[in-house]
Each structure stands twice: as structure tokens, then as C-alpha cells.
């Protein structure tokens, strides 16, 4: 009993010392009115991912307190009306408030320093004016990456372009500017110029030609990416959004990752801007290798992912550092860039016979069943472990039965996205898309309630043939109601999974051996629901 009493006392002391403000329906609006900038977490006490976020959130709150940025939390099991008023559907949900009416979703990773960095950016103007050398030196180290514009006062075009870019990318970078020609000279640049300062690689990069917003954005994206970075919760989403393929270097120890990064640095330098390189901890995130069609457990390993087309290009030799030499990987990368490497496609066998009312799609028949035809195809991307998918199954079968007499015009189909490589961007399960006849390149995402009636209406309203079967519903299938469940977890290989901390990203296979406690915390910060099996999702 003495041990438990001390433990409870410690928790009570921690709660009392918290810099995170607990808000209720009554205190919420006065609080956001009194604080210029607030990050609010909408949570549920039973949510495992909220529990994993808690220490990160506390740490960020303490650090941001000195900057007069408030962090708050709302228990949605006690304050249901308040949470519903802000459209909270899953836990945790984080939103940035500048007063009760100016609200934006928090889009950063869920790690303490990432929260601090993101909210610091939100607290500053889109472009900070730097009027002295001291201000410039302090600003250079304000974040891992900052951009400083050196423009004369009368160069209105360059100033306007820079400010426009800053407004668009303020969530990603800190922007500063100075019109002091002496400061520009001291930095070795001639106005107009933009210098990206960073805490890695060569330390800074300079942009001095072609001042268009698009060129500046491309410069910022390329220069801010480490030559060989590290895939993790705080970086994964950025790599997925970079718009160029990602080369993974899997290794179990930091020492081996550093050694391989040094070995492959010349290869990465040769293709910088065409291909990103990053190491990845095989102990913490080894299951992700399976999503790239590598053999899980055989390290080190190398693979390239085309993040735009969701294609995977595993390097076939793995298991020894001697397999990953500059010469061997250099040739593989050159062949990839030239288009000489064929993507690896993971697929279940094509069913010899379609059993049941729902058409089963696999990677090998995806093109035929979904794309190369004149039908409206409603396709569910699911995972076998997904509780929401299991609950939807009887309703989806019923839906397929309703459209059976219209099978020449409408196909109701499903694909196991954990066992089949699909070209579509899947962020969670179940994901449902309608591939409309005549518009297969622009599928329509389904975001309504998971009821037979609403799904049928969705096909009627968005399909090419406008078939209405809502009056033909058979007896309702029994099953768990899923309409108001919190959002499902992000898939591992898609934008994540989502990192990501956090971030976010086919889905990763179930972790079959216990990974480190740190990896579990990372995973918890990334997932948004807890009725799935354990995964080392990025």
C-alpha cells in the first residue's frame, strides 16, 4: 500500500505542476479570448494514443509557456457538446485557436520539440524583420531550418514574392528578411538573395536567380532536406510529401546506419533533387521493410519507393554491408533514375472464382477490375486486423447484393491493402473510393456514414449511371454500428502512414516481436485509434 500511495502522490504532484490547462464548456471561450494563441487537444481518457502524447504535450507546454503560448486539453467524454461543436471525430484531435472563431487544424508531428517548433512559427509574423546583425544571428538558429531574404527597400517585386511564399509555407519554415545591404555583404550575397540556414550538411544554401514563388518553393524544399536524413515520426510525412522518390537504408544500429550513410553519400549527392536518401532504424521500424517488398529481418537492406505512384523497388541483395557498396547501390540508383528498374508488385493470387457478392480485387487484376472497364466501381481498401472493416463487412455484402442485378454497370469490390500493392493513396482503413466510368483517373472518396443506404446513395449521386437501389434494400445485416466510431489508424506505407512522429503514411504488418518502449511511444503518437493490433507504423 505504501508503494501505491507514493505513486498516486507523485501523479497528483505531476498534475498540480502541469502547464497544460484543463478546459470545460464554461471555461473554453473565455480562455481562448484571453490568450492570443492556443493549441487545444481534444482527448478521451481511454485513448492509448492520447496517453502516449501526454508527456510530449506536457514538455511542449512548459517550454512554450515562456513564449506566452498556451496549451490546453478538453476531455471529450465529459465535454461532449463542446467537442462536437468543433467537429471532433477521433482522438487525439489538436486544433490551433486564435480566438474562438479563427481555428486551424494542427498539422505538425506529435513530439515535444516538433510542437514547440510548429507553435513558435504560428506565433511569429509570416516574415520577421531583422534590423541588426544580432537579430540576424539569433534568427539563424531559431529553428533547424530558416530562410532569410536580403532585399532592398525599393525591390517591391522580390519582397512581395518572398512574403507570398512565407504565407504559404509558414507551417514548415521560419522566414526573416532584411533590407540592410551591409548585412547582405557580410553574408557574402548580393541583393536580391535568399539564404537557407540549416543545422546540418553544409550549413546554408543561397538562392540568387529567378525570383518566382515556384522556384523559391522548390529551392526551400530541396535545400531543407538532409542529403541523407533519417526516417522517423517527425520526418516521414515530409518525405512522403516531397514529391520525389525516397531511398531507404535499413540497419539495426546507429553505428551501421552512420557507416552506410557515409558510404552512400556520393551516390546521394549525384541524384540530389531527384531522389531523397534516408536511414531507418530496422529494430524500431523493421516491419516497414515488408511494405517495400524487402525480406523483414535480413539487415542491412536498401529499397526505393516512388512516393507519387506508390511503387516499390527493393534492392535484391540484403543481409550484409558488403551488399550495399557505393558501386552496387550507385548502379541500382542510376538504373532506377533511367527507368531501367521494374517495380516490385506484391499480390495475392487472382481468385479462380469470385465467392460471395463482393468482387475480390488483388494487385494482379486491379487494372482489369477497377480501371480498364466502363463500370462504376466502388472499392473498399481494408486490412484484416481492422475492427471497423470487420464491422462494415456484412453491410458491404448487403450493398453488393442490392446492385447484383446491375452488375453490367456497377461493381462492388474490396482489396486487402496489406497483401496487395495498390496505386492509390491510402491513409486509413477502411478507405472507400468510387471509380466512376469515364473518370477512372479521378476517384471520389467516400466520407459519409457507413450505412447501406448512404453507400447506395453515394453510388447513385456520384456514379455515371445514377442507379437508384435504395428501395431494394434487403433485411439489414447484423453487426456493430460504425458510423460514430473514432477515425481508424493511418496505414503504415501511405503517407504514413503517414514518420511520421509522428508522424504519419499498404499498411504495416502486425509486429510479431516486442519492440522498444520508445518505438511504442512513437507508434502511439502516430495512430488515431486503439482497436488495432500493435504495429510499428511510421
Coordinates of C-alpha atoms in Angstrom, one line a residue:
X1 CA 0.0 0.0 0.0
X2 CA 2.9 2.4 0.8
X3 CA 4.2 2.0 -2.8
X4 CA 0.7 2.7 -4.3
X5 CA 0.2 5.7 -2.1
X6 CA 3.6 7.2 -3.2
X7 CA 2.7 6.5 -6.8
X8 CA -0.6 8.3 -6.5
X9 CA 1.0 11.2 -4.7
X10 CA 3.5 11.5 -7.4
X11 CA 0.8 11.6 -10.1
X12 CA -1.1 14.2 -8.1
X13 CA 2.1 16.3 -7.8
X14 CA 2.6 16.0 -11.6
X15 CA -0.9 17.0 -12.3
X16 CA -0.6 20.0 -10.0
X17 CA 2.6 21.1 -11.7
X18 CA 1.1 20.8 -15.2
X19 CA 1.4 23.7 -17.6
X20 CA -1.4 22.2 -19.7
X21 CA -4.8 23.9 -18.9
X22 CA -7.8 21.7 -18.4
X23 CA -10.8 23.4 -20.1
X24 CA -14.6 22.8 -19.9
X25 CA -17.5 24.1 -21.9
X26 CA -17.8 27.0 -19.5
X27 CA -14.1 28.0 -19.4
X28 CA -13.2 27.3 -23.0
X29 CA -14.3 30.5 -24.7
X30 CA -13.1 32.9 -22.0
X31 CA -9.7 31.1 -22.1
X32 CA -9.2 31.4 -25.9
X33 CA -10.3 35.0 -25.7
X34 CA -7.7 35.8 -23.1
X35 CA -4.9 34.1 -24.9
X36 CA -3.8 35.2 -28.3
X37 CA -2.6 31.8 -29.4
X38 CA -3.8 28.4 -28.1
X39 CA -3.2 24.8 -29.0
X40 CA -6.0 22.6 -27.8
X41 CA -6.1 18.8 -27.5
X42 CA -9.4 17.1 -27.6
X43 CA -8.9 13.7 -26.0
X44 CA -10.6 10.7 -24.3
X45 CA -9.1 9.2 -21.1
X46 CA -9.3 5.7 -22.5
X47 CA -7.4 6.6 -25.7
X48 CA -4.0 5.0 -25.7
X49 CA -2.6 7.4 -28.2
X50 CA -3.7 10.4 -26.0
X51 CA -1.8 8.8 -23.1
X52 CA 1.3 8.4 -25.3
X53 CA 1.0 12.1 -26.4
X54 CA 0.6 13.3 -22.8
X55 CA 4.3 13.6 -21.8
X56 CA 5.2 15.2 -25.1
X57 CA 2.4 17.7 -24.7
X58 CA 3.4 18.5 -21.1
X59 CA 7.0 19.1 -22.1
X60 CA 6.0 21.4 -25.0
X61 CA 3.6 23.3 -22.7
X62 CA 6.3 24.0 -20.3
X63 CA 8.7 25.3 -23.0
X64 CA 6.0 27.3 -24.8
X65 CA 4.8 28.9 -21.5
X66 CA 7.8 31.2 -21.6
X67 CA 6.7 32.4 -25.1
X68 CA 3.2 33.1 -23.9
X69 CA 1.8 30.3 -26.0
X70 CA -0.9 28.3 -24.1
X71 CA -1.6 24.6 -24.4
X72 CA -4.9 23.2 -23.3
X73 CA -6.8 20.0 -23.2
X74 CA -10.5 19.0 -23.3
X75 CA -11.9 15.7 -22.0
X76 CA -14.4 14.8 -24.7
X77 CA -16.1 12.2 -22.5
X78 CA -17.0 14.9 -20.1
X79 CA -17.5 17.8 -22.6
X80 CA -19.2 16.1 -25.4
X81 CA -21.2 19.1 -26.6
X82 CA -18.0 21.2 -26.8
X83 CA -16.1 18.6 -28.7
X84 CA -19.0 18.0 -31.2
X85 CA -19.2 21.8 -31.8
X86 CA -15.6 21.6 -33.2
X87 CA -16.2 18.5 -35.3
X88 CA -14.0 16.2 -33.3
X89 CA -14.3 12.7 -34.7
X90 CA -11.2 10.9 -33.4
X91 CA -8.7 11.1 -30.6
X92 CA -6.5 12.9 -30.1
X93 CA -7.5 15.9 -32.2
X94 CA -5.4 19.0 -32.0
X95 CA -6.5 22.5 -33.2
X96 CA -4.9 25.9 -33.2
X97 CA -7.0 28.8 -31.9
X98 CA -6.6 32.5 -32.5
X99 CA -9.7 33.4 -30.7
X100 CA -12.9 31.3 -30.8
X101 CA -13.6 31.9 -34.5
X102 CA -10.1 31.6 -36.1
X103 CA -9.4 27.9 -36.0
X104 CA -7.0 25.7 -37.9
X105 CA -6.1 22.1 -37.5
X106 CA -2.6 21.3 -36.1
X107 CA -0.7 19.7 -38.9
X108 CA 2.7 19.0 -37.2
X109 CA 4.2 15.9 -35.6
X110 CA 3.2 14.9 -32.1
X111 CA 6.6 15.2 -30.4
X112 CA 7.5 17.9 -27.9
X113 CA 10.1 19.7 -30.0
X114 CA 8.0 19.5 -33.1
X115 CA 5.1 21.0 -31.2
X116 CA 7.3 23.8 -29.9
X117 CA 8.7 24.5 -33.4
X118 CA 5.3 24.5 -35.0
X119 CA 3.7 26.8 -32.4
X120 CA 6.6 29.1 -32.4
X121 CA 6.1 29.6 -36.2
X122 CA 2.4 30.3 -35.6
X123 CA 3.3 33.0 -33.0
X124 CA 5.5 35.0 -35.3
X125 CA 4.6 37.1 -38.3
X126 CA 5.0 35.2 -41.6
X127 CA 8.2 37.3 -42.2
X128 CA 10.2 38.6 -39.3
X129 CA 12.1 41.9 -39.9
X130 CA 15.8 41.6 -39.0
X131 CA 17.2 45.1 -38.4
X132 CA 20.6 44.3 -36.9
X133 CA 23.4 41.7 -37.1
X134 CA 22.5 40.5 -33.6
X135 CA 18.9 39.9 -34.7
X136 CA 20.1 38.1 -37.7
X137 CA 22.5 35.8 -35.8
X138 CA 19.8 34.9 -33.3
X139 CA 17.3 34.2 -36.1
X140 CA 19.7 31.9 -37.9
X141 CA 19.5 29.4 -35.0
X142 CA 15.8 29.8 -34.2
X143 CA 14.9 26.5 -35.8
X144 CA 16.6 23.7 -37.7
X145 CA 15.9 25.5 -41.0
X146 CA 15.2 29.2 -41.5
X147 CA 15.1 31.3 -44.7
X148 CA 16.3 34.9 -44.8
X149 CA 15.6 37.3 -47.7
X150 CA 18.1 40.0 -48.5
X151 CA 16.2 42.7 -50.5
X152 CA 16.5 46.4 -50.9
X153 CA 13.5 48.5 -49.8
X154 CA 12.6 49.5 -53.3
X155 CA 12.6 46.0 -54.6
X156 CA 8.8 45.5 -54.2
X157 CA 8.6 42.5 -56.5
X158 CA 11.1 40.4 -54.6
X159 CA 9.7 41.4 -51.3
X160 CA 6.1 40.6 -52.4
X161 CA 7.2 37.2 -53.8
X162 CA 9.0 36.3 -50.6
X163 CA 6.1 37.3 -48.4
X164 CA 3.6 35.3 -50.5
X165 CA 5.8 32.2 -50.2
X166 CA 6.1 32.8 -46.4
X167 CA 2.4 33.0 -46.0
X168 CA 2.0 29.6 -47.8
X169 CA 4.9 27.8 -46.0
X170 CA 4.8 29.4 -42.5
X171 CA 3.8 26.0 -41.0
X172 CA 7.1 24.5 -42.4
X173 CA 9.7 27.2 -42.1
X174 CA 10.6 30.4 -40.3
X175 CA 11.1 33.4 -42.6
X176 CA 13.1 36.5 -42.0
X177 CA 14.1 39.5 -44.1
X178 CA 16.4 42.5 -44.0
X179 CA 17.0 45.4 -46.3
X180 CA 20.4 46.2 -44.8
X181 CA 22.9 46.0 -47.7
X182 CA 25.8 45.7 -45.1
X183 CA 24.3 42.6 -43.7
X184 CA 23.9 41.1 -47.1
X185 CA 27.6 41.9 -47.9
X186 CA 28.7 40.3 -44.6
X187 CA 26.8 37.1 -45.6
X188 CA 28.5 37.1 -48.9
X189 CA 25.4 37.7 -51.0
X190 CA 24.2 40.4 -53.3
X191 CA 20.6 41.7 -53.1
X192 CA 18.2 40.2 -54.1
X193 CA 19.0 36.9 -52.5
X194 CA 17.5 34.2 -50.2
X195 CA 19.7 32.2 -47.9
X196 CA 18.5 29.0 -46.2
X197 CA 20.3 28.4 -43.0
X198 CA 20.3 24.9 -41.5
X199 CA 21.8 22.9 -38.7
X200 CA 23.0 20.0 -40.9
X201 CA 25.1 19.2 -44.0
X202 CA 26.8 22.3 -45.4
X203 CA 25.0 24.8 -43.1
X204 CA 23.5 27.1 -45.7
X205 CA 22.4 27.4 -49.3
X206 CA 21.9 30.5 -51.3
X207 CA 19.3 31.3 -54.0
X208 CA 20.0 34.3 -56.2
X209 CA 18.4 33.8 -59.6
X210 CA 14.8 33.6 -61.0
X211 CA 12.8 35.1 -58.1
X212 CA 9.5 33.3 -58.7
X213 CA 7.4 31.8 -56.0
X214 CA 7.6 28.3 -57.5
X215 CA 11.4 28.4 -57.9
X216 CA 11.8 29.6 -54.4
X217 CA 9.5 26.9 -53.1
X218 CA 11.5 24.2 -54.9
X219 CA 14.7 25.6 -53.6
X220 CA 13.4 25.6 -50.0
X221 CA 12.1 22.0 -50.3
X222 CA 15.4 20.7 -51.8
X223 CA 17.8 22.6 -49.7
X224 CA 16.0 21.9 -46.4
X225 CA 16.1 18.1 -46.9
X226 CA 19.3 16.5 -45.5
X227 CA 21.5 14.8 -48.1
X228 CA 21.0 11.6 -46.1
X229 CA 18.4 12.1 -43.4
X230 CA 16.6 9.7 -41.1
X231 CA 13.1 8.3 -41.5
X232 CA 11.2 8.7 -38.2
X233 CA 8.0 10.1 -36.7
X234 CA 9.0 13.7 -37.3
X235 CA 10.2 13.3 -40.9
X236 CA 8.2 10.6 -42.6
X237 CA 5.3 12.8 -43.7
X238 CA 7.7 15.3 -45.1
X239 CA 9.5 12.7 -47.2
X240 CA 6.1 11.4 -48.5
X241 CA 5.1 15.0 -49.4
X242 CA 8.4 15.9 -51.0
X243 CA 7.3 14.8 -54.5
X244 CA 10.3 12.8 -55.3
X245 CA 11.2 9.1 -54.6
X246 CA 12.7 8.1 -51.3
X247 CA 15.6 5.6 -50.9
X248 CA 15.7 3.8 -47.5
X249 CA 18.8 2.4 -45.9
X250 CA 17.7 -0.2 -43.2
X251 CA 20.2 -1.0 -40.5
X252 CA 19.8 -2.1 -36.8
X253 CA 22.4 0.0 -35.1
X254 CA 23.2 3.7 -35.2
X255 CA 26.8 2.9 -35.9
X256 CA 25.9 0.8 -39.0
X257 CA 23.5 3.5 -40.2
X258 CA 26.1 6.1 -39.9
X259 CA 28.7 3.9 -41.7
X260 CA 26.3 3.2 -44.6
X261 CA 25.3 6.8 -44.9
X262 CA 29.0 7.8 -45.3
X263 CA 29.5 5.0 -47.9
X264 CA 26.5 6.1 -49.9
X265 CA 26.9 9.8 -49.6
X266 CA 28.5 10.2 -53.1
X267 CA 25.5 8.4 -54.6
X268 CA 23.1 10.7 -52.8
X269 CA 25.0 13.8 -53.9
X270 CA 24.8 12.7 -57.5
X271 CA 21.0 12.5 -57.5
X272 CA 20.1 15.2 -55.0
X273 CA 16.9 16.8 -56.1
X274 CA 15.8 13.7 -57.9
X275 CA 15.9 11.2 -55.1
X276 CA 15.9 11.6 -51.3
X277 CA 18.1 9.3 -49.2
X278 CA 17.4 8.4 -45.5
X279 CA 18.4 5.8 -43.0
X280 CA 15.8 3.9 -41.0
X281 CA 16.1 2.1 -37.7
X282 CA 15.4 -1.6 -38.6
X283 CA 14.9 -2.5 -34.9
X284 CA 12.1 0.0 -34.4
X285 CA 10.6 0.1 -37.9
X286 CA 11.7 -3.1 -39.5
X287 CA 8.2 -4.2 -40.4
X288 CA 8.1 -1.3 -42.8
X289 CA 10.5 -3.1 -45.0
X290 CA 7.8 -5.6 -45.7
X291 CA 5.8 -2.8 -47.3
X292 CA 8.7 -2.2 -49.6
X293 CA 8.8 -5.9 -50.5
X294 CA 12.0 -6.5 -48.7
X295 CA 12.7 -9.5 -46.5
X296 CA 11.9 -8.4 -43.0
X297 CA 14.7 -9.4 -40.5
X298 CA 17.5 -9.5 -43.0
X299 CA 19.6 -6.4 -42.5
X300 CA 21.1 -4.2 -43.7
X301 CA 18.8 -3.6 -46.7
X302 CA 18.1 -1.0 -49.3
X303 CA 14.9 0.0 -51.3
X304 CA 13.5 2.9 -53.2
X305 CA 9.8 4.0 -53.0
X306 CA 8.2 6.1 -55.7
X307 CA 6.0 8.1 -53.4
X308 CA 3.9 9.6 -56.2
X309 CA 2.9 6.3 -57.8
X310 CA 3.3 4.2 -54.6
X311 CA 5.7 1.8 -56.4
X312 CA 8.4 -0.2 -54.6
X313 CA 11.9 -1.0 -55.9
X314 CA 13.7 -3.3 -53.4
X315 CA 17.4 -4.0 -53.9
X316 CA 17.5 -7.8 -54.1
X317 CA 20.8 -8.3 -52.2
X318 CA 20.4 -7.8 -48.5
X319 CA 21.9 -9.0 -45.2
X320 CA 25.4 -7.7 -45.4
X321 CA 27.1 -4.3 -45.6
X322 CA 29.1 -5.7 -48.5
X323 CA 25.9 -5.8 -50.5
X324 CA 25.4 -2.1 -50.1
X325 CA 28.5 -0.6 -51.6
X326 CA 28.8 2.7 -53.4
X327 CA 29.4 0.8 -56.7
X328 CA 26.4 -1.6 -56.3
X329 CA 23.9 0.9 -55.0
X330 CA 25.2 3.5 -57.4
X331 CA 24.4 1.3 -60.4
X332 CA 21.0 0.4 -59.0
X333 CA 20.1 4.1 -58.4
X334 CA 21.4 5.0 -61.9
X335 CA 19.2 2.3 -63.4
X336 CA 16.2 3.5 -61.4
X337 CA 16.6 7.1 -62.5
X338 CA 16.9 6.0 -66.1
X339 CA 13.7 3.9 -65.8
X340 CA 15.5 0.5 -66.2
X341 CA 14.3 -1.0 -63.0
X342 CA 10.9 -2.6 -62.9
X343 CA 8.7 -2.1 -59.8
X344 CA 8.1 -5.0 -57.5
X345 CA 4.4 -5.8 -57.1
X346 CA 3.1 -7.7 -54.1
X347 CA -0.1 -9.5 -54.9
X348 CA -2.3 -12.3 -53.8
X349 CA -3.3 -14.9 -56.5
X350 CA -6.2 -13.9 -58.7
X351 CA -9.2 -15.7 -57.4
X352 CA -10.1 -18.7 -59.5
X353 CA -13.8 -17.9 -58.7
X354 CA -15.4 -14.9 -57.1
X355 CA -17.1 -16.2 -53.9
X356 CA -19.8 -14.0 -52.4
X357 CA -21.5 -10.8 -53.6
X358 CA -18.4 -8.6 -53.3
X359 CA -15.8 -8.8 -56.0
X360 CA -12.3 -9.6 -54.7
X361 CA -9.5 -7.4 -56.1
X362 CA -5.8 -8.2 -56.0
X363 CA -2.8 -6.3 -57.4
X364 CA -2.7 -8.6 -60.4
X365 CA -6.3 -8.0 -61.5
X366 CA -6.6 -4.4 -60.2
X367 CA -6.2 -2.8 -63.6
X368 CA -8.8 -5.0 -65.2
X369 CA -11.4 -4.9 -62.5
X370 CA -11.1 -1.3 -61.4
X371 CA -9.7 0.7 -64.2
X372 CA -9.9 -0.8 -67.7
X373 CA -13.7 -1.1 -68.0
X374 CA -16.8 1.0 -68.4
X375 CA -18.4 0.4 -65.0
X376 CA -18.7 2.4 -61.8
X377 CA -16.5 0.5 -59.3
X378 CA -16.9 1.1 -55.6
X379 CA -13.7 -0.2 -54.0
X380 CA -13.0 -0.8 -50.3
X381 CA -9.4 -0.8 -49.2
X382 CA -9.3 -2.8 -46.0
X383 CA -6.9 -4.6 -43.5
X384 CA -7.8 -8.0 -42.0
X385 CA -7.0 -6.7 -38.4
X386 CA -9.2 -3.6 -38.8
X387 CA -12.2 -3.7 -36.5
X388 CA -14.1 -1.1 -38.5
X389 CA -13.6 -3.2 -41.6
X390 CA -15.0 -6.3 -39.9
X391 CA -18.0 -4.3 -38.7
X392 CA -18.6 -3.0 -42.2
X393 CA -18.3 -6.4 -43.9
X394 CA -22.0 -7.6 -43.6
X395 CA -23.3 -4.2 -44.7
X396 CA -20.9 -4.2 -47.7
X397 CA -22.1 -7.7 -48.6
X398 CA -25.7 -6.4 -48.5
X399 CA -24.8 -3.4 -50.6
X400 CA -23.3 -5.7 -53.3
X401 CA -26.4 -7.8 -53.3
X402 CA -28.6 -4.8 -53.9
X403 CA -26.5 -4.0 -57.1
X404 CA -26.4 -7.6 -58.3
X405 CA -29.0 -7.0 -61.0
X406 CA -26.9 -4.0 -62.2
X407 CA -23.6 -5.9 -62.4
X408 CA -23.1 -4.8 -66.0
X409 CA -22.9 -1.2 -64.8
X410 CA -21.8 -1.3 -61.1
X411 CA -19.1 -3.4 -59.3
X412 CA -18.9 -3.5 -55.6
X413 CA -15.3 -4.6 -54.8
X414 CA -12.7 -4.9 -52.0
X415 CA -9.0 -5.3 -51.8
X416 CA -6.7 -6.3 -48.9
X417 CA -4.3 -3.4 -48.9
X418 CA -1.9 -5.2 -46.6
X419 CA -1.3 -8.0 -49.1
X420 CA -1.6 -6.2 -52.4
X421 CA 0.3 -3.2 -53.8
X422 CA -2.3 -0.6 -54.9
X423 CA -1.6 2.7 -56.7
X424 CA -4.0 4.7 -54.6
X425 CA -3.1 6.9 -51.6
X426 CA -4.5 5.0 -48.6
X427 CA -4.2 6.8 -45.2
X428 CA -6.5 4.6 -43.1
X429 CA -8.9 1.7 -43.0
X430 CA -11.4 1.3 -44.3
X431 CA -10.9 3.7 -47.2
X432 CA -13.7 3.6 -49.8
X433 CA -13.4 5.1 -53.3
X434 CA -15.7 5.3 -56.3
X435 CA -14.0 4.9 -59.7
X436 CA -16.6 6.4 -62.0
X437 CA -17.0 5.1 -65.5
X438 CA -15.3 7.6 -67.8
X439 CA -13.3 9.3 -65.0
X440 CA -11.2 6.5 -63.6
X441 CA -8.3 8.9 -63.1
X442 CA -10.3 10.9 -60.5
X443 CA -11.8 8.6 -58.0
X444 CA -14.3 10.1 -55.5
X445 CA -13.5 9.5 -51.8
X446 CA -16.4 8.3 -49.6
X447 CA -16.6 10.2 -46.3
X448 CA -20.2 9.5 -45.2
X449 CA -21.8 7.2 -42.7
X450 CA -21.1 3.5 -43.1
X451 CA -24.7 2.5 -43.7
X452 CA -26.1 0.6 -46.6
X453 CA -28.5 3.4 -47.5
X454 CA -25.8 6.1 -47.5
X455 CA -23.4 4.0 -49.6
X456 CA -26.1 3.2 -52.1
X457 CA -27.0 6.9 -52.3
X458 CA -23.3 7.8 -52.8
X459 CA -23.1 5.5 -55.8
X460 CA -26.3 6.9 -57.2
X461 CA -25.3 10.5 -56.8
X462 CA -21.7 10.2 -57.9
X463 CA -21.7 7.3 -60.4
X464 CA -22.1 7.7 -64.2
X465 CA -25.3 5.6 -64.4
X466 CA -27.3 7.2 -61.5
X467 CA -28.7 3.8 -60.5
X468 CA -31.1 4.1 -57.5
X469 CA -31.4 0.9 -55.5
X470 CA -32.3 2.5 -52.1
X471 CA -35.7 1.0 -52.2
X472 CA -34.3 -2.5 -52.9
X473 CA -32.6 -3.0 -49.5
X474 CA -32.9 -6.4 -48.0
X475 CA -33.1 -7.2 -44.3
X476 CA -30.4 -5.2 -42.5
X477 CA -27.3 -7.1 -41.8
X478 CA -26.4 -7.5 -38.1
X479 CA -23.2 -6.0 -36.9
X480 CA -21.6 -3.3 -34.9
X481 CA -22.6 0.2 -35.8
X482 CA -19.5 2.0 -37.1
X483 CA -20.9 5.4 -38.0
X484 CA -19.8 7.2 -34.9
X485 CA -16.6 5.4 -34.2
X486 CA -13.4 7.5 -34.0
X487 CA -11.3 7.5 -37.1
X488 CA -9.3 4.4 -37.9
X489 CA -5.5 4.3 -37.7
X490 CA -3.3 5.5 -40.5
X491 CA -1.9 2.9 -42.9
X492 CA 1.8 2.3 -42.5
X493 CA 3.1 2.7 -46.0
X494 CA 1.0 5.5 -47.1
X495 CA 1.8 9.0 -46.2
X496 CA 2.5 7.1 -43.5
X497 CA 1.4 6.3 -42.8
X498 CA 1.7 8.7 -42.5
X499 CA 7.2 9.4 -39.8
X500 CA 5.9 10.2 -39.1
X501 CA 6.0 11.4 -35.3
X502 CA 4.8 11.4 -35.9
X503 CA 4.1 11.4 -37.8
X504 CA 2.0 10.0 -40.3
X505 CA 1.7 7.1 -44.3
X506 CA -0.2 -0.7 -47.9
X507 CA -0.3 -0.9 -44.0
X508 CA 2.4 -2.4 -41.9
X509 CA 2.1 -6.0 -40.8
X510 CA 1.5 -6.8 -37.2
X511 CA 4.6 -6.6 -35.0
X512 CA 5.5 -10.1 -34.1
X513 CA 8.1 -9.3 -31.5
X514 CA 8.1 -6.7 -28.8
X515 CA 9.9 -3.5 -29.9
X516 CA 11.4 -1.0 -27.7
X517 CA 9.4 1.2 -25.4
X518 CA 10.5 4.3 -27.3
X519 CA 9.1 2.8 -30.5
X520 CA 5.8 2.1 -28.8
X521 CA 5.5 5.7 -27.8
X522 CA 6.3 6.8 -31.4
X523 CA 3.7 4.4 -32.7
X524 CA 1.1 5.6 -30.2
X525 CA 1.6 9.2 -31.2
X526 CA 1.0 8.4 -34.8
X527 CA -2.1 6.2 -34.6
X528 CA -5.5 7.7 -34.1
X529 CA -7.5 4.8 -32.8
X530 CA -6.6 1.9 -30.5
X531 CA -8.7 -1.0 -31.7
X532 CA -6.0 -2.3 -34.0
X533 CA -3.2 -4.7 -33.3
X534 CA 0.3 -3.3 -32.5
X535 CA 2.2 -2.0 -35.5
X536 CA 5.4 -0.2 -35.9
X537 CA 3.7 2.3 -38.1
X538 CA 5.6 5.4 -39.4

